[in-house]
Short mmCIF file of C-alpha atoms in Angstrom, two decimals:
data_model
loop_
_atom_site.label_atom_id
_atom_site.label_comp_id
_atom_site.label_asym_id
_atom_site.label_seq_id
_atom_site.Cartn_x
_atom_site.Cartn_y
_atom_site.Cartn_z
CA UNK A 1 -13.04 -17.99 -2.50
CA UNK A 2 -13.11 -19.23 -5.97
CA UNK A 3 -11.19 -22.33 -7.41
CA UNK A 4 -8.11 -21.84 -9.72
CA UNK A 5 -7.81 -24.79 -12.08
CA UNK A 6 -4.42 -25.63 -13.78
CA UNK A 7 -4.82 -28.96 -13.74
CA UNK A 8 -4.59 -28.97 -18.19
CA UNK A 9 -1.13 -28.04 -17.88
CA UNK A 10 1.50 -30.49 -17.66
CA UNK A 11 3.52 -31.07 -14.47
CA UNK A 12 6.88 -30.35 -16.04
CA UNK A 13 5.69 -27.02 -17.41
CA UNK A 14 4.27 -26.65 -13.69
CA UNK A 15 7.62 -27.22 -12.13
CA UNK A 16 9.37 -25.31 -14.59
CA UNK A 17 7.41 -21.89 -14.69
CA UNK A 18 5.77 -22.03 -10.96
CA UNK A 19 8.23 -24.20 -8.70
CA UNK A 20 7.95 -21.84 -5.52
CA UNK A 21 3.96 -21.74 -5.53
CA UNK A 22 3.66 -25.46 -6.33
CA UNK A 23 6.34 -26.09 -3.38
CA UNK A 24 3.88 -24.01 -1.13
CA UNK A 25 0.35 -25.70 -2.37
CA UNK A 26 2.15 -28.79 -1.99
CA UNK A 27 3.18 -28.13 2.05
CA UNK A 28 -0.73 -27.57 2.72
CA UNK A 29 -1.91 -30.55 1.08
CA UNK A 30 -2.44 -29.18 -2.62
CA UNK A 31 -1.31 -30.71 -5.84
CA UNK A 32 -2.15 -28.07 -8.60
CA UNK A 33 -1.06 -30.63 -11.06
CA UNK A 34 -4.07 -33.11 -9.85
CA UNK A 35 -6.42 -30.71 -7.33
CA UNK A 36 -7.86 -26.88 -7.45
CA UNK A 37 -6.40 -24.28 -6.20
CA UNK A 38 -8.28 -21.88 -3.95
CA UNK A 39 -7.96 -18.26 -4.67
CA UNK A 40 -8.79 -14.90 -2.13
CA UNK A 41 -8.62 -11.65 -2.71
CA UNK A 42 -5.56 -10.05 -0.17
CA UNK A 43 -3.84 -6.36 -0.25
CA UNK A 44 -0.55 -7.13 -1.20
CA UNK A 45 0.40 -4.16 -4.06
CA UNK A 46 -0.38 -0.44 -3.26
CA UNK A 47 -1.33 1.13 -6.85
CA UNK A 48 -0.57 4.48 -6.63
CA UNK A 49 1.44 6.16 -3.95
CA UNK A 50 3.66 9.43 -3.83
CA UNK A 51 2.77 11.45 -7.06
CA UNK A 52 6.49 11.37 -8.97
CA UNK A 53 7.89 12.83 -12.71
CA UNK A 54 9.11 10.49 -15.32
CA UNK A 55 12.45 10.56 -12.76
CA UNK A 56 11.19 9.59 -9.74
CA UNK A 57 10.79 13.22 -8.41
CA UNK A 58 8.37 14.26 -6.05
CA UNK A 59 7.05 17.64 -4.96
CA UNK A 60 9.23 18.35 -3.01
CA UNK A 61 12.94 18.74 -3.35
CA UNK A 62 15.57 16.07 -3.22
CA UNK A 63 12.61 13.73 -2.50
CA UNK A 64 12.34 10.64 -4.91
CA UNK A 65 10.43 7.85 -4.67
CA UNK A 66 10.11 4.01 -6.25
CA UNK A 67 8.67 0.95 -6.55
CA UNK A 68 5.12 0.21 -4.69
CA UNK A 69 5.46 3.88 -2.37
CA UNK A 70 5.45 5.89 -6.31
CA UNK A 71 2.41 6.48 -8.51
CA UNK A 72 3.72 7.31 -11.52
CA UNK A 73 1.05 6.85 -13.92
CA UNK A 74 1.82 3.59 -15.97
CA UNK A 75 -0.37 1.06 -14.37
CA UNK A 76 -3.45 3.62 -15.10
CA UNK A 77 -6.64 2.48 -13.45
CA UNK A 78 -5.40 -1.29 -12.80
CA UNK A 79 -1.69 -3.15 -12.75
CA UNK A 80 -1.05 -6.25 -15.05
CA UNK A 81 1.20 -8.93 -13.45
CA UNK A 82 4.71 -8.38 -13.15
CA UNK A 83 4.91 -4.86 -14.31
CA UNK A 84 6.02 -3.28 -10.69
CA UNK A 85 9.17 -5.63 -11.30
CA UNK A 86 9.79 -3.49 -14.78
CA UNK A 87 8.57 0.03 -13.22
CA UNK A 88 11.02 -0.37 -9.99
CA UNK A 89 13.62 -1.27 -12.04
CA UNK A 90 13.44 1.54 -15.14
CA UNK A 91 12.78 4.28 -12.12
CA UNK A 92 15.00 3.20 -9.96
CA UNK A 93 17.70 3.55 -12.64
CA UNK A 94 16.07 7.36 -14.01
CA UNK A 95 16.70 8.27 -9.81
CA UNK A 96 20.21 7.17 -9.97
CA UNK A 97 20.82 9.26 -12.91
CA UNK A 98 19.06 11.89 -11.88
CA UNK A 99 20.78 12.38 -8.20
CA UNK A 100 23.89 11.94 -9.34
CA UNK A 101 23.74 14.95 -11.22
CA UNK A 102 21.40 16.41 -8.35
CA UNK A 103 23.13 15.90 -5.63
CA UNK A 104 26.42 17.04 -6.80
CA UNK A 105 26.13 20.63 -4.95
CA UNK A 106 23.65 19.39 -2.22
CA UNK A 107 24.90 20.89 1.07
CA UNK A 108 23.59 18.95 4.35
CA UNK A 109 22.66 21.24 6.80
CA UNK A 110 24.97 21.19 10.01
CA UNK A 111 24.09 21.16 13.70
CA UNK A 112 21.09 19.10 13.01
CA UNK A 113 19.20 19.13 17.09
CA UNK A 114 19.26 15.33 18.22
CA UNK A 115 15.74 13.76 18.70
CA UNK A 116 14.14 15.24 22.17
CA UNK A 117 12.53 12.96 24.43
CA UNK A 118 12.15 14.76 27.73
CA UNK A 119 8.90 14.76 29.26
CA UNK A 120 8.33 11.18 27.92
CA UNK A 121 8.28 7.60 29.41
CA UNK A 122 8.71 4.10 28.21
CA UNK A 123 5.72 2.63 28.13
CA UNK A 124 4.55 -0.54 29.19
CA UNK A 125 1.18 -0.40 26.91
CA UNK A 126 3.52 -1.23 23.53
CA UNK A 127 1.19 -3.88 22.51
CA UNK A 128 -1.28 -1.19 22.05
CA UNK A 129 0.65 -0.37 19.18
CA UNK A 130 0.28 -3.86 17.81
CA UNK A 131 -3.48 -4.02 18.58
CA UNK A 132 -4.53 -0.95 16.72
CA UNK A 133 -2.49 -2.07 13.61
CA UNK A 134 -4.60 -5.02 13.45
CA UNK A 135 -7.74 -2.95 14.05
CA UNK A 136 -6.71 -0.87 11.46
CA UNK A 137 -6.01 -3.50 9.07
CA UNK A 138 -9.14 -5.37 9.53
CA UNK A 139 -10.79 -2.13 8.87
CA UNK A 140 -9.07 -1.74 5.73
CA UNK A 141 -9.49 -4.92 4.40
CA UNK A 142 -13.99 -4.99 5.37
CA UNK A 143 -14.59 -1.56 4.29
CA UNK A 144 -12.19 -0.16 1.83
CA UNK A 145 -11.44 -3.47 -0.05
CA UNK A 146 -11.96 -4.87 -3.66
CA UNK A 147 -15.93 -4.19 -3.37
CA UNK A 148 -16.75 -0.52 -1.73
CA UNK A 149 -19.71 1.74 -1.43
CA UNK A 150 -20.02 5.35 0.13
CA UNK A 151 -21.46 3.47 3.43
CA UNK A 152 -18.85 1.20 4.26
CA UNK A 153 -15.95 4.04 3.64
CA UNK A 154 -17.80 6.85 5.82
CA UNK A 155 -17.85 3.91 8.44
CA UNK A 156 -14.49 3.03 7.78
CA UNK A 157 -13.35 6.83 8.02
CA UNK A 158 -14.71 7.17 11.54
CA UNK A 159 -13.52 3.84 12.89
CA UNK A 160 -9.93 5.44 11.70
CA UNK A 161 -10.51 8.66 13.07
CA UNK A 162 -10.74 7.01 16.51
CA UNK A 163 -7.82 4.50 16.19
CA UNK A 164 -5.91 8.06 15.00
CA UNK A 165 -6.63 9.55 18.29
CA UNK A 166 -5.58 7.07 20.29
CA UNK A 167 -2.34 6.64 18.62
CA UNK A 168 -1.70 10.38 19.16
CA UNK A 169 -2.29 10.97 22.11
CA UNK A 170 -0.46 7.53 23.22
CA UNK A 171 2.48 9.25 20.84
CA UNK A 172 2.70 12.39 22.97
CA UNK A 173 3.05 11.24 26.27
CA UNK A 174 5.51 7.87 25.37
CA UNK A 175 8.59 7.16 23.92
CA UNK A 176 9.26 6.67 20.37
CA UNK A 177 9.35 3.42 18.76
CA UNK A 178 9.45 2.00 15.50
CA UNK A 179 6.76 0.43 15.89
CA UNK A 180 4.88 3.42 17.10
CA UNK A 181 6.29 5.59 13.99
CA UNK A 182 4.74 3.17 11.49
CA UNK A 183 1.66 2.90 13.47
CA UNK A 184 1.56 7.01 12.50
CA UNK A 185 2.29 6.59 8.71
CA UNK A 186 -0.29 3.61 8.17
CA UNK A 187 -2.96 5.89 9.46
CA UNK A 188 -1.70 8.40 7.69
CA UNK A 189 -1.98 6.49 4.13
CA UNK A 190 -5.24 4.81 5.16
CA UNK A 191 -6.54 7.93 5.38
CA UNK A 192 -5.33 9.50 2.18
CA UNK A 193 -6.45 5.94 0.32
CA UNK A 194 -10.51 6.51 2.23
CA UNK A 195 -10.55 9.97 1.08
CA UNK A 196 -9.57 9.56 -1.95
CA UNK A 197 -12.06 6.41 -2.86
CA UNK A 198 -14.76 8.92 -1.04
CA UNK A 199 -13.79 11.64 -3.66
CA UNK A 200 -14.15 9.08 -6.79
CA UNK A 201 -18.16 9.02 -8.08
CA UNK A 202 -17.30 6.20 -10.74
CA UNK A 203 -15.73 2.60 -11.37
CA UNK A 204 -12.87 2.06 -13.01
CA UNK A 205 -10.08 -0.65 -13.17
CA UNK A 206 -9.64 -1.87 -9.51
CA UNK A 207 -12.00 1.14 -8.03
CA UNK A 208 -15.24 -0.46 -7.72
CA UNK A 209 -17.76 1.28 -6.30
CA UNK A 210 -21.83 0.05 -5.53
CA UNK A 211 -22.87 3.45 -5.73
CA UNK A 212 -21.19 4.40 -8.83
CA UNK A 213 -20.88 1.36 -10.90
CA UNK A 214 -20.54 2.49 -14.08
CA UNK A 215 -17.47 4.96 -15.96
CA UNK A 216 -17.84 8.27 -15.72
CA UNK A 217 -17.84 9.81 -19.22
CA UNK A 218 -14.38 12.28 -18.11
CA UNK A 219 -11.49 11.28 -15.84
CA UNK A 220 -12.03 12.85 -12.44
CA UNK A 221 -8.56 13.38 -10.55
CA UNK A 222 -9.07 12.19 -7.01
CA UNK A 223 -5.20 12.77 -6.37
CA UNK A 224 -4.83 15.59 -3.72
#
């Protein structure tokens, strides 16, 4: 970790502008008005997402998306503070306008089957579930993180293949859960997020690569 030092500022403007993470530094034992503040890297914003129009649309119809799931091109290669706040907000607000209009002469489809789950049982292994989220995550966070290199993401794209085989078959012989069902989609996008880091030969923004350090001298699309 590295130290964050605010200590120049004065308490009031502390209070005023940051009261909910000076309440938190404060219930671990940190003052940031007298002491450092120790800073980690951690995943906590997906940049980029569900490829979307300047209305939310997606590729396929009737499907919009918003907010962290979208990647609609404004934070480029790298997001500046706060701007997800402004980009959820001014897409969520082109959807609306958009459906409404859309979905005037939608039709839902009648005698939609209910979910089968014959041939299935309810499993007593659900903590499985649990366990290989956790693998998963630590996988994501060693080998596709901040710092990555061609090494650590082939590694990281086999570990996943196996977790993804175990959740499958688990999936076909047990009963759906929750759980279970975003097990299946985290896979699913931590695959799509090693491939497409495997596909990009350069740095840029947030992408940092060992192998590639430096820009490549034309944009490369690694979106597929």
């Amino acid at each position: 970790f590295v130290y964050l030092d605010i200590t120049m500022r004065k308490k009031a403007d502390i209070l005023k502008h940051f009261p909910n993470i000076y309440a938190k530094c404060l219930s671990i034992g940190i003052d940031m008005t007298k002491d450092y503040i120790p800073v980690t890297p951690a995943s906590h914003y997906m940049c980029g997402g569900i490829l979307v129009d300047e209305y939310g649309r997606s590729s396929i119809k009737n499907l919009y998306a918003c907010g962290e799931v979208s990647s609609t091109g404004l934070h480029g290669a790298n997001r500046l503070a706060s701007n997800s706040l402004l980009e959820a907000t001014v897409f969520a607000h082109r959807i609306y306008q958009d459906a409404v209009e859309n979905f005037k002469n939608n039709v839902i489809p009648e005698n939609i089957p209910e979910w089968d789950s014959q041939g299935v049982t309810q499993s007593n292994e659900d903590v499985l579930v649990t366990h290989n989220l956790r693998e998963l995550q630590k996988v994501m966070g060693d080998y596709v993180g901040i710092v990555r290199s061609d090494f650590r993401l082939e590694r990281a794209h086999r570990r996943l293949f196996l977790i993804y085989q175990e959740t499958e078959e688990f999936y076909k012989k047990n009963k759906v859960s929750v759980k279970l069902c975003e097990l299946r989609n985290v896979i699913q996008t931590a695959y799509l997020v090693i491939k497409s880091a495997m596909k990009r030969k350069e740095s840029r923004g947030l992408h940092f690569t060992t192998d590639y350090p430096e820009h490549a001298k034309e944009l490369i699309d690694t979106v597929f």
